[in-house]
Structures are given as structure tokens and as C-alpha cells.
Amino acid sequence: MFKFLKMFLKEKTDPQELLQAKFAAFRRLLSANNQILALMAEMEDELTPTRLQDDAYLYSRLEELGEKTAVMIAALNQLSDNAYPQLVPVFQQLREQLQQLLEQAPVIPETPYILPLHALIREKTPAVGGKMANLGEIRNRLGLPVPRGFAITAAAYQAFMSQSGLEDLINAKLAVLPADDLEALTRVSRDIQELILATPLPPDLEEILRLTAQALPTDRLAVRSSAVGEDSELSFAGQFTTLLNVTVEDLPLKYKQILASKFSPQALHYWRQQGLRIADLPMAVGVLAMVPAVASGVMFTADPQEPDQPTLIINGIWGLGKYAVDGVVTPDIYLLDKRTRQVRYRQIASKPVALRAAPEGGCVEEVLPPDQAEAPCLTPSQLETLAEIGLALEQHFGRPQDVEWAIDPQGAIIILQSRPLRL
């Protein structure tokens, strides 16, 4: 009797409502599928050997793919009256496995401590970082002028940290660092940096540093960070040290100063915000023959504010480019049309001082005569050449570039760095 009454009293499902619900689920499934395909196509285009080290990009895309896949599974089960319940645990398991893979520390390739620039291409990024890998790519595959030099590999960094016991000591200091305590962070940063500077390099590493540097065409060097992942979406721009006009004798100490800059207060704070660990961001270092620049600057192959416009921006100052980066000197600014290479706008700044390489090492400020201070630091021919170089770099790397350049005493344009432009 009760079963009969239950059947009799049971509300009938409105076929129209059921059809509408099924159609809405079908639309959600199609939309999520299209979005997943678009994300996969984007990743196929974006994941160059350099971008494979870009954890922030991979994390964000994995999260998006997970969200869209969950929508697809829910919509499919709604369409099929829950015919595929097993998809939910399988999907969750795959998602967790991918998360674990991303959370693993970067694998440092087994390489020599030193790799010369003529042996570097983009595929060497995991060993020498994007900065030096890109510079080798520019030299070896594009044939553009770059300084002579070599990379001190991530394997050398790993050997120094592990053989000396520094890795365990630093981990112990970071493990007890209170959250949101800037005073403690500054104190721990200072302790770690002093520890690195006081620790001797492995003897074989110190010896090969000096021998390789002595083979360069000049005894003055530019030493700069090239950490794996440094110029990715996790940007550490300006946080690591660059040292100019370094003597060969001082190279081992300067190398340790670059490594120590990985643990500056600013870098440590950024690490904590991004959830990074000491094993992340292996610190490779670039050693380049010093270019005693007559003029130098930065070139953007797109306007960061209007990336869709055919605009190329060149900034330049007299002397070494550090004064432009640090804001000591206001640079000349040129806007060029990427299609015609013609200057559409220029603003010539007063540049009263220049940073020069000092004979005894390091850098010194030079006061410029008024006529030079007010004069443009680039000729029309140099602007045209820079534009051609910038567009060649953009085409080769497949996206707008942020390029550092210098002009040597003979008038040659030298590329010091090219990295993706942050738009």
C-alpha cells in the first residue's frame, strides 16, 4: 500500500525542465572543452626550453586546466545520469601527481663547472640559466655580437653548497625564520650572506675559475647572476648582484658575492611570498669580458603600455648602463616605427655624468663636458642597426624582448642580454 501511494504521489519530472538542464550541461561541457584546447595550444606555443623552467606559468596553467576539466566531468555525468563516477577519483589522482611533479626541486644537469659561451644555446637553460643560455643562443644561432665569456654552471653552485655543508646550515636558519618578521628576515639574510662569503670554494672550482678567466681577451670582467628561472614569470629582476670591471684575481670572491645575493632581504621576502625553497632557483653565474662602453642602454621591441602598436623603444646614456638602470642619469628616449625603422619621436636628455670602468678595477663617475652632456648618444645609423637587431631577436625568440646593449670604443654594438619583455 505504501509503495503504491509513494508511486502515486511521486512528482513527475517535467520533460521540458529535464531537457533544458541537459542542454545547459552540454553547453558547459563544450565550453570547458574549447577552453582546455585553447590552453593546451597556448602551452604548446609558450613552453620553449626556457619556459619549461617557469614554475609560476606552469602552476597557473595547471590550475586553469584542473578547473575546466572538473567542469567537463561534472557536465558529462549530468548528461549521462552519472554513468562515469570513476572519472572523479582518477582526475583527482592525476591532479595530485602533477602537483607533486611541479613541487620537486629543479633537476640540475651533470655538467662541468664551466661552460664556454660558444657551447651555449637555449637548451642549456637548466644548466646555466636563461640569461647565459640566451646570450649563447644569440651568438651561436643568430651570429650577433656578444662579449666573450663563460658560464659558471648550476652544477658548480650545487657542489659548493653541498660539499661545504652550506645547504644544511642555510636550511636550518630559514626553518626557524618567523613569518612576517622583517627585522628577523634582515638579520638572517645578513648571517647567510656572511656565511657564504666566509666559506672557501672547492679548490678545483676556484682553480678553473681563474684559469678560464685568464684565457679571455681582457683581464677585466663583468660578473652577473644567471639563476635558473630568474627571468621567468617569477621575476627576480634587479634583486641579484651584477659586478662590473672585476679583476681576474678577484673573480672567486665576486662569484661568492653573486651567490650571496640570492639570499638578500628582498629576495628572501619574495621567496616567501611565492612559496619557494632553497633548492629552487639554482644560481648559475655569467662571466663576460668587460665592455668599456662609450654608450649603452636598453631596448624594448614593443611598447609595454601599448604592445599591439608597431613601436620599438630605445633608451641610451653615455658610459655604462648601470646609471640608467639605477636612475642616476635620465636617458635619451627614441621611439621607432617597427615597420619602417624610422624615428617617430625622440627626447634628448641632459646627461651630465657617465659611469666608466676604472683602471684599478671597479667603476668611477666621470663629469662630462656640457656639449657632450647635451648631445644625443646614438647616431641615426646606430639607431637603425639597433632596431634591426631588436627585431631579429624578437622574431627568433618568438615574443617581444628586453635587450641590454653597449657600444664599444671601436663603435661596435654589443648585445649584453636579451630576455622576454614583461608586458
Coordinates of C-alpha atoms in Angstrom, one line a residue:
M1 CA 0.0 0.0 0.0
F2 CA 2.8 2.5 1.0
K3 CA 4.7 1.7 -2.2
F4 CA 1.6 2.2 -4.2
L5 CA 0.9 5.5 -2.5
K6 CA 4.5 6.6 -3.0
M7 CA 4.4 5.8 -6.7
F8 CA 1.1 7.6 -6.9
L9 CA 2.2 10.7 -5.0
K10 CA 5.7 10.9 -6.7
E11 CA 6.1 14.2 -8.5
K12 CA 6.6 13.7 -12.2
T13 CA 9.7 15.3 -13.7
D14 CA 8.9 18.0 -16.2
P15 CA 10.4 16.8 -19.6
Q16 CA 10.9 20.4 -20.6
E17 CA 13.0 21.2 -17.5
L18 CA 15.0 18.0 -17.9
L19 CA 15.8 18.9 -21.5
Q20 CA 16.8 22.4 -20.5
A21 CA 19.1 21.1 -17.7
K22 CA 20.7 18.5 -20.1
F23 CA 21.2 21.2 -22.8
A24 CA 22.8 23.6 -20.2
A25 CA 25.2 20.8 -19.1
F26 CA 26.0 20.0 -22.8
R27 CA 26.9 23.7 -23.3
R28 CA 29.1 23.7 -20.2
L29 CA 30.9 20.6 -21.4
L30 CA 31.5 22.1 -24.9
S31 CA 32.7 25.5 -23.4
A32 CA 35.1 23.8 -21.0
N33 CA 36.4 21.5 -23.7
N34 CA 37.1 24.5 -26.0
Q35 CA 38.9 26.4 -23.2
I36 CA 41.0 23.4 -22.4
L37 CA 42.0 23.0 -26.1
A38 CA 42.9 26.7 -26.2
L39 CA 45.1 26.4 -23.1
M40 CA 46.8 23.4 -24.5
A41 CA 47.5 25.2 -27.8
E42 CA 48.9 28.2 -25.8
M43 CA 51.2 25.9 -23.7
E44 CA 52.4 24.2 -26.9
D45 CA 53.5 27.6 -28.2
E46 CA 54.8 29.0 -25.0
L47 CA 56.7 26.1 -23.5
T48 CA 60.2 26.6 -25.0
P49 CA 63.2 25.0 -23.3
T50 CA 63.5 28.3 -21.3
R51 CA 59.8 28.5 -20.3
L52 CA 59.9 24.8 -19.1
Q53 CA 61.6 26.2 -16.0
D54 CA 58.9 28.7 -15.4
D55 CA 57.1 27.3 -12.4
A56 CA 54.7 30.2 -12.0
Y57 CA 53.4 29.8 -15.6
L58 CA 53.0 26.0 -15.2
Y59 CA 51.2 26.4 -11.8
S60 CA 48.7 28.9 -13.2
R61 CA 48.0 26.8 -16.3
L62 CA 47.7 23.6 -14.3
E63 CA 45.2 25.3 -12.1
E64 CA 43.1 26.5 -15.1
L65 CA 43.2 23.1 -16.7
G66 CA 42.1 21.5 -13.5
E67 CA 39.2 23.8 -13.1
K68 CA 38.0 23.3 -16.7
T69 CA 38.4 19.5 -16.5
A70 CA 36.4 19.4 -13.3
V71 CA 33.6 21.3 -15.1
M72 CA 33.7 18.8 -18.0
I73 CA 33.5 15.8 -15.7
A74 CA 30.5 17.2 -13.8
A75 CA 28.7 18.2 -17.0
L76 CA 29.4 14.7 -18.6
N77 CA 27.9 12.9 -15.5
Q78 CA 24.9 15.2 -15.6
L79 CA 24.3 14.4 -19.2
S80 CA 24.7 10.6 -18.7
D81 CA 22.9 10.3 -15.3
N82 CA 26.2 9.8 -13.5
A83 CA 27.4 7.0 -15.8
Y84 CA 31.1 7.9 -15.2
P85 CA 31.6 8.3 -11.5
Q86 CA 35.1 6.8 -11.7
L87 CA 36.4 9.9 -13.6
V88 CA 36.3 12.0 -10.4
P89 CA 38.9 10.0 -8.3
V90 CA 41.0 9.3 -11.4
F91 CA 41.1 13.0 -12.2
Q92 CA 42.0 13.9 -8.6
Q93 CA 44.8 11.4 -8.6
L94 CA 46.3 12.8 -11.8
R95 CA 46.0 16.4 -10.5
E96 CA 47.9 15.5 -7.3
Q97 CA 50.6 13.7 -9.3
L98 CA 51.1 16.8 -11.5
Q99 CA 51.2 19.0 -8.4
Q100 CA 53.9 16.8 -6.8
L101 CA 56.0 16.9 -10.0
L102 CA 55.9 20.7 -10.0
E103 CA 56.8 20.9 -6.4
Q104 CA 60.0 18.9 -6.9
A105 CA 63.3 20.9 -6.9
P106 CA 64.7 21.7 -10.3
V107 CA 67.0 18.9 -11.6
I108 CA 70.5 20.2 -12.0
P109 CA 72.2 18.6 -15.1
E110 CA 75.5 17.0 -14.6
T111 CA 77.9 19.4 -16.4
P112 CA 81.4 20.7 -15.9
Y113 CA 81.8 23.6 -13.5
I114 CA 82.4 25.9 -16.5
L115 CA 80.7 26.0 -19.9
P116 CA 82.1 28.5 -22.6
L117 CA 79.7 30.8 -24.3
H118 CA 80.4 29.2 -27.7
A119 CA 78.9 25.9 -26.2
L120 CA 75.6 27.6 -25.0
I121 CA 72.2 27.5 -26.6
R122 CA 68.7 27.8 -25.2
E123 CA 68.6 24.1 -24.5
K124 CA 71.3 24.6 -21.9
T125 CA 69.0 26.8 -19.7
P126 CA 68.7 24.2 -16.9
A127 CA 72.5 24.2 -16.6
V128 CA 73.4 27.8 -17.0
G129 CA 70.1 29.8 -16.5
G130 CA 68.2 31.7 -19.1
K131 CA 70.4 34.8 -19.2
M132 CA 73.5 33.0 -20.3
A133 CA 71.7 30.4 -22.4
N134 CA 70.0 33.2 -24.3
L135 CA 73.3 35.0 -24.8
G136 CA 74.8 31.8 -26.2
E137 CA 71.8 31.4 -28.5
I138 CA 72.3 35.0 -29.8
R139 CA 76.0 34.3 -30.5
N140 CA 75.7 30.8 -31.9
R141 CA 72.4 30.7 -33.8
L142 CA 71.9 34.3 -34.7
G143 CA 75.6 35.3 -35.2
L144 CA 75.1 38.6 -33.4
P145 CA 78.0 40.2 -31.5
V146 CA 78.1 39.5 -27.7
P147 CA 81.1 39.6 -25.3
R148 CA 83.5 36.7 -24.9
G149 CA 82.8 34.7 -21.8
F150 CA 81.6 31.6 -20.0
A151 CA 79.0 30.4 -17.5
I152 CA 79.7 29.0 -14.1
T153 CA 77.1 26.3 -14.1
A154 CA 74.4 25.3 -11.6
A155 CA 76.4 22.2 -11.0
A156 CA 79.2 24.4 -9.6
Y157 CA 76.8 26.1 -7.3
Q158 CA 75.4 22.7 -6.1
A159 CA 78.9 21.4 -5.5
F160 CA 79.8 24.5 -3.4
M161 CA 76.6 24.4 -1.4
S162 CA 76.7 20.6 -0.7
Q163 CA 80.4 20.0 -0.2
S164 CA 80.8 22.9 2.2
G165 CA 77.7 22.0 4.2
L166 CA 76.2 25.4 3.5
E167 CA 72.9 24.0 2.2
D168 CA 72.1 22.3 5.6
L169 CA 73.2 25.4 7.5
I170 CA 71.1 27.8 5.5
N171 CA 68.1 25.5 5.6
A172 CA 68.4 25.4 9.4
K173 CA 68.4 29.2 9.6
L174 CA 65.5 29.6 7.2
A175 CA 63.4 26.9 9.0
V176 CA 63.2 29.0 12.2
L177 CA 62.6 32.3 10.5
P178 CA 59.3 33.7 11.8
A179 CA 56.6 34.7 9.4
D180 CA 56.2 38.4 8.7
D181 CA 59.1 39.5 10.8
L182 CA 61.1 41.8 8.6
E183 CA 63.7 42.5 11.3
A184 CA 64.4 38.8 11.7
L185 CA 64.5 38.3 7.9
T186 CA 67.1 41.1 7.6
R187 CA 69.2 39.5 10.4
V188 CA 69.0 36.0 8.9
S189 CA 69.8 37.4 5.4
R190 CA 73.0 39.1 6.8
D191 CA 74.1 35.9 8.6
I192 CA 73.6 33.7 5.5
Q193 CA 75.5 36.1 3.2
E194 CA 78.4 36.4 5.7
L195 CA 78.5 32.6 5.9
I196 CA 78.7 32.2 2.1
L197 CA 81.5 34.8 1.8
A198 CA 83.5 33.2 4.6
T199 CA 83.3 29.7 3.1
P200 CA 86.1 28.6 0.8
L201 CA 85.2 27.4 -2.7
P202 CA 86.1 23.8 -3.6
P203 CA 89.8 24.1 -4.7
D204 CA 89.1 22.6 -8.1
L205 CA 86.4 25.1 -8.8
E206 CA 88.5 28.1 -7.7
E207 CA 91.4 27.0 -9.9
I208 CA 89.3 26.5 -13.0
L209 CA 87.6 29.9 -12.5
R210 CA 90.9 31.7 -12.6
L211 CA 92.3 29.6 -15.5
T212 CA 89.3 30.1 -17.7
A213 CA 89.1 33.9 -16.9
Q214 CA 92.8 34.3 -17.8
A215 CA 92.1 32.9 -21.3
L216 CA 89.7 35.8 -22.1
P217 CA 90.9 38.7 -24.2
T218 CA 90.8 41.1 -21.3
D219 CA 91.7 40.9 -17.6
R220 CA 88.6 42.9 -16.7
L221 CA 85.3 41.1 -16.3
A222 CA 81.5 41.6 -15.8
V223 CA 80.1 39.1 -13.4
R224 CA 76.3 38.7 -13.2
S225 CA 73.7 36.3 -12.0
S226 CA 72.1 33.8 -14.4
A227 CA 69.9 31.8 -12.0
V228 CA 67.7 29.1 -13.5
G229 CA 64.2 30.7 -13.6
E230 CA 65.5 34.2 -12.9
D231 CA 63.9 35.9 -15.9
S232 CA 60.7 33.8 -15.9
E233 CA 57.2 34.8 -14.6
L234 CA 58.9 34.6 -11.1
S235 CA 60.9 37.7 -11.9
F236 CA 63.9 38.5 -9.6
A237 CA 64.8 41.4 -11.8
G238 CA 67.2 43.8 -10.0
Q239 CA 67.4 41.6 -6.9
F240 CA 70.6 39.8 -7.7
T241 CA 74.0 41.4 -7.9
T242 CA 75.9 42.4 -11.0
L243 CA 79.5 43.3 -10.6
L244 CA 81.4 45.3 -13.2
N245 CA 85.1 45.7 -14.1
V246 CA 86.2 42.8 -11.9
T247 CA 89.8 41.6 -11.9
V248 CA 90.6 38.0 -12.6
E249 CA 92.3 37.7 -9.2
D250 CA 89.0 38.8 -7.5
L251 CA 86.8 36.5 -9.5
P252 CA 86.4 33.8 -6.8
L253 CA 85.3 36.3 -4.2
K254 CA 83.0 38.1 -6.6
Y255 CA 81.4 34.8 -7.6
K256 CA 80.5 34.2 -4.0
Q257 CA 79.1 37.7 -3.7
I258 CA 76.7 36.8 -6.6
L259 CA 75.7 33.6 -4.8
A260 CA 75.1 35.5 -1.6
S261 CA 72.8 38.0 -3.3
K262 CA 70.3 35.1 -3.7
F263 CA 69.7 35.5 0.0
S264 CA 69.3 39.3 0.1
P265 CA 66.4 40.5 2.3
Q266 CA 64.4 41.5 -0.9
A267 CA 65.0 38.0 -2.5
L268 CA 64.1 36.1 0.7
H269 CA 60.9 38.2 1.1
Y270 CA 59.9 37.4 -2.5
W271 CA 60.8 33.7 -1.9
R272 CA 58.4 33.5 1.0
Q273 CA 55.6 35.2 -1.0
Q274 CA 56.0 32.7 -3.8
G275 CA 56.4 29.7 -1.5
L276 CA 59.9 28.8 -2.8
R277 CA 62.6 26.8 -1.2
I278 CA 66.4 27.0 -1.1
A279 CA 66.6 24.2 -3.6
D280 CA 64.6 26.3 -6.1
L281 CA 66.4 28.8 -8.4
P282 CA 69.9 27.2 -8.7
M283 CA 72.4 30.0 -9.1
A284 CA 74.4 29.9 -12.3
V285 CA 76.7 32.9 -13.0
G286 CA 77.8 34.6 -16.2
V287 CA 81.4 35.8 -16.6
L288 CA 81.9 38.1 -19.6
A289 CA 84.7 40.2 -20.9
M290 CA 84.1 43.7 -19.7
V291 CA 82.9 46.1 -22.4
P292 CA 84.2 49.6 -21.7
A293 CA 81.1 51.1 -23.1
V294 CA 81.1 54.5 -24.8
A295 CA 77.3 54.4 -24.6
S296 CA 74.8 51.8 -23.5
G297 CA 71.2 51.3 -22.7
V298 CA 68.1 49.2 -23.0
M299 CA 65.8 48.4 -26.0
F300 CA 62.2 47.2 -25.8
T301 CA 61.0 45.6 -29.0
A302 CA 57.4 46.5 -28.1
D303 CA 55.8 49.3 -26.0
P304 CA 54.9 47.7 -22.7
Q305 CA 51.9 50.1 -22.4
E306 CA 50.7 49.5 -25.9
P307 CA 52.1 46.1 -27.0
D308 CA 49.8 46.0 -30.1
Q309 CA 51.3 49.1 -31.6
P310 CA 54.3 48.8 -34.0
T311 CA 56.6 50.6 -31.7
L312 CA 60.2 49.9 -30.7
I313 CA 61.7 51.9 -27.8
I314 CA 65.4 52.6 -27.3
N315 CA 66.9 54.3 -24.2
G316 CA 70.6 55.3 -24.1
I317 CA 73.1 57.1 -22.0
W318 CA 76.9 57.8 -22.1
G319 CA 79.1 55.2 -20.4
L320 CA 78.0 52.1 -18.6
G321 CA 74.3 51.3 -18.5
K322 CA 74.1 50.9 -14.7
Y323 CA 73.5 54.6 -14.3
A324 CA 70.3 54.3 -16.5
V325 CA 69.1 51.2 -14.6
D326 CA 69.7 52.8 -11.2
G327 CA 68.0 56.1 -12.3
V328 CA 71.2 58.2 -11.7
V329 CA 71.0 59.6 -15.3
T330 CA 67.9 60.3 -17.4
P331 CA 68.4 58.5 -20.7
D332 CA 67.7 59.7 -24.2
I333 CA 64.5 58.1 -25.5
Y334 CA 63.8 57.1 -29.1
L335 CA 60.5 55.6 -30.4
L336 CA 60.9 53.9 -33.8
D337 CA 58.3 52.5 -36.1
K338 CA 58.9 48.8 -36.4
R339 CA 57.7 48.7 -40.0
T340 CA 59.9 51.5 -41.4
R341 CA 62.6 51.7 -38.7
Q342 CA 62.1 55.5 -38.8
V343 CA 62.3 57.5 -35.6
R344 CA 58.8 58.8 -34.7
Y345 CA 59.8 60.6 -31.5
R346 CA 63.0 61.4 -29.7
Q347 CA 63.7 63.1 -26.4
I348 CA 67.4 64.0 -25.8
A349 CA 68.1 64.3 -22.1
S350 CA 70.9 66.2 -20.3
K351 CA 73.4 63.5 -19.2
P352 CA 75.9 65.4 -17.1
V353 CA 77.8 62.3 -15.8
A354 CA 78.8 58.9 -17.0
L355 CA 80.0 55.7 -15.3
R356 CA 83.3 54.4 -16.6
A357 CA 85.5 51.4 -15.9
A358 CA 88.3 52.5 -13.6
P359 CA 91.9 51.4 -14.4
E360 CA 92.4 49.9 -11.0
G361 CA 89.1 47.9 -11.1
G362 CA 85.5 48.8 -10.3
C363 CA 83.8 51.9 -11.7
V364 CA 84.2 55.7 -11.4
E365 CA 81.9 58.6 -12.2
E366 CA 83.1 61.0 -14.9
V367 CA 81.8 64.5 -15.3
L368 CA 81.0 65.2 -19.0
P369 CA 81.7 68.5 -20.8
P370 CA 78.4 70.4 -21.5
D371 CA 78.5 69.8 -25.2
Q372 CA 78.7 66.0 -24.7
A373 CA 76.1 66.1 -21.9
E374 CA 73.5 67.7 -24.1
A375 CA 74.3 65.7 -27.2
P376 CA 72.5 62.5 -28.4
C377 CA 74.4 59.4 -27.5
L378 CA 73.2 57.5 -30.6
T379 CA 73.6 58.3 -34.3
P380 CA 70.8 57.6 -36.9
S381 CA 72.9 54.7 -38.2
Q382 CA 73.3 53.2 -34.8
L383 CA 69.6 53.5 -34.1
E384 CA 68.8 51.7 -37.3
T385 CA 71.2 48.9 -36.5
L386 CA 69.8 48.5 -33.0
A387 CA 66.3 48.3 -34.5
E388 CA 67.3 45.6 -36.9
I389 CA 69.0 43.6 -34.1
G390 CA 65.9 44.0 -31.8
L391 CA 63.5 42.8 -34.5
A392 CA 65.8 39.8 -35.3
L393 CA 65.8 38.9 -31.6
E394 CA 62.0 39.3 -31.3
Q395 CA 61.5 37.0 -34.3
H396 CA 64.0 34.4 -33.2
F397 CA 62.6 34.2 -29.6
G398 CA 59.0 34.4 -30.7
R399 CA 58.0 37.3 -28.4
P400 CA 58.9 40.9 -27.6
Q401 CA 62.4 41.3 -26.0
D402 CA 64.0 43.4 -23.3
V403 CA 67.5 43.9 -24.7
E404 CA 70.6 45.4 -23.0
W405 CA 73.2 46.8 -25.4
A406 CA 76.5 48.7 -25.4
I407 CA 78.7 50.4 -27.9
D408 CA 82.4 49.7 -27.5
P409 CA 85.3 52.1 -28.2
Q410 CA 85.5 50.9 -31.8
G411 CA 81.8 51.8 -32.4
A412 CA 80.6 48.2 -32.5
I413 CA 77.2 47.4 -31.0
I414 CA 77.4 44.5 -28.4
I415 CA 74.4 42.7 -27.0
L416 CA 74.7 42.1 -23.3
Q417 CA 71.4 40.4 -22.6
S418 CA 68.0 39.6 -24.2
R419 CA 65.1 38.4 -22.1
P420 CA 61.3 38.3 -22.5
L421 CA 59.7 41.7 -22.1
R422 CA 57.2 41.8 -19.3
L423 CA 54.1 43.4 -20.8

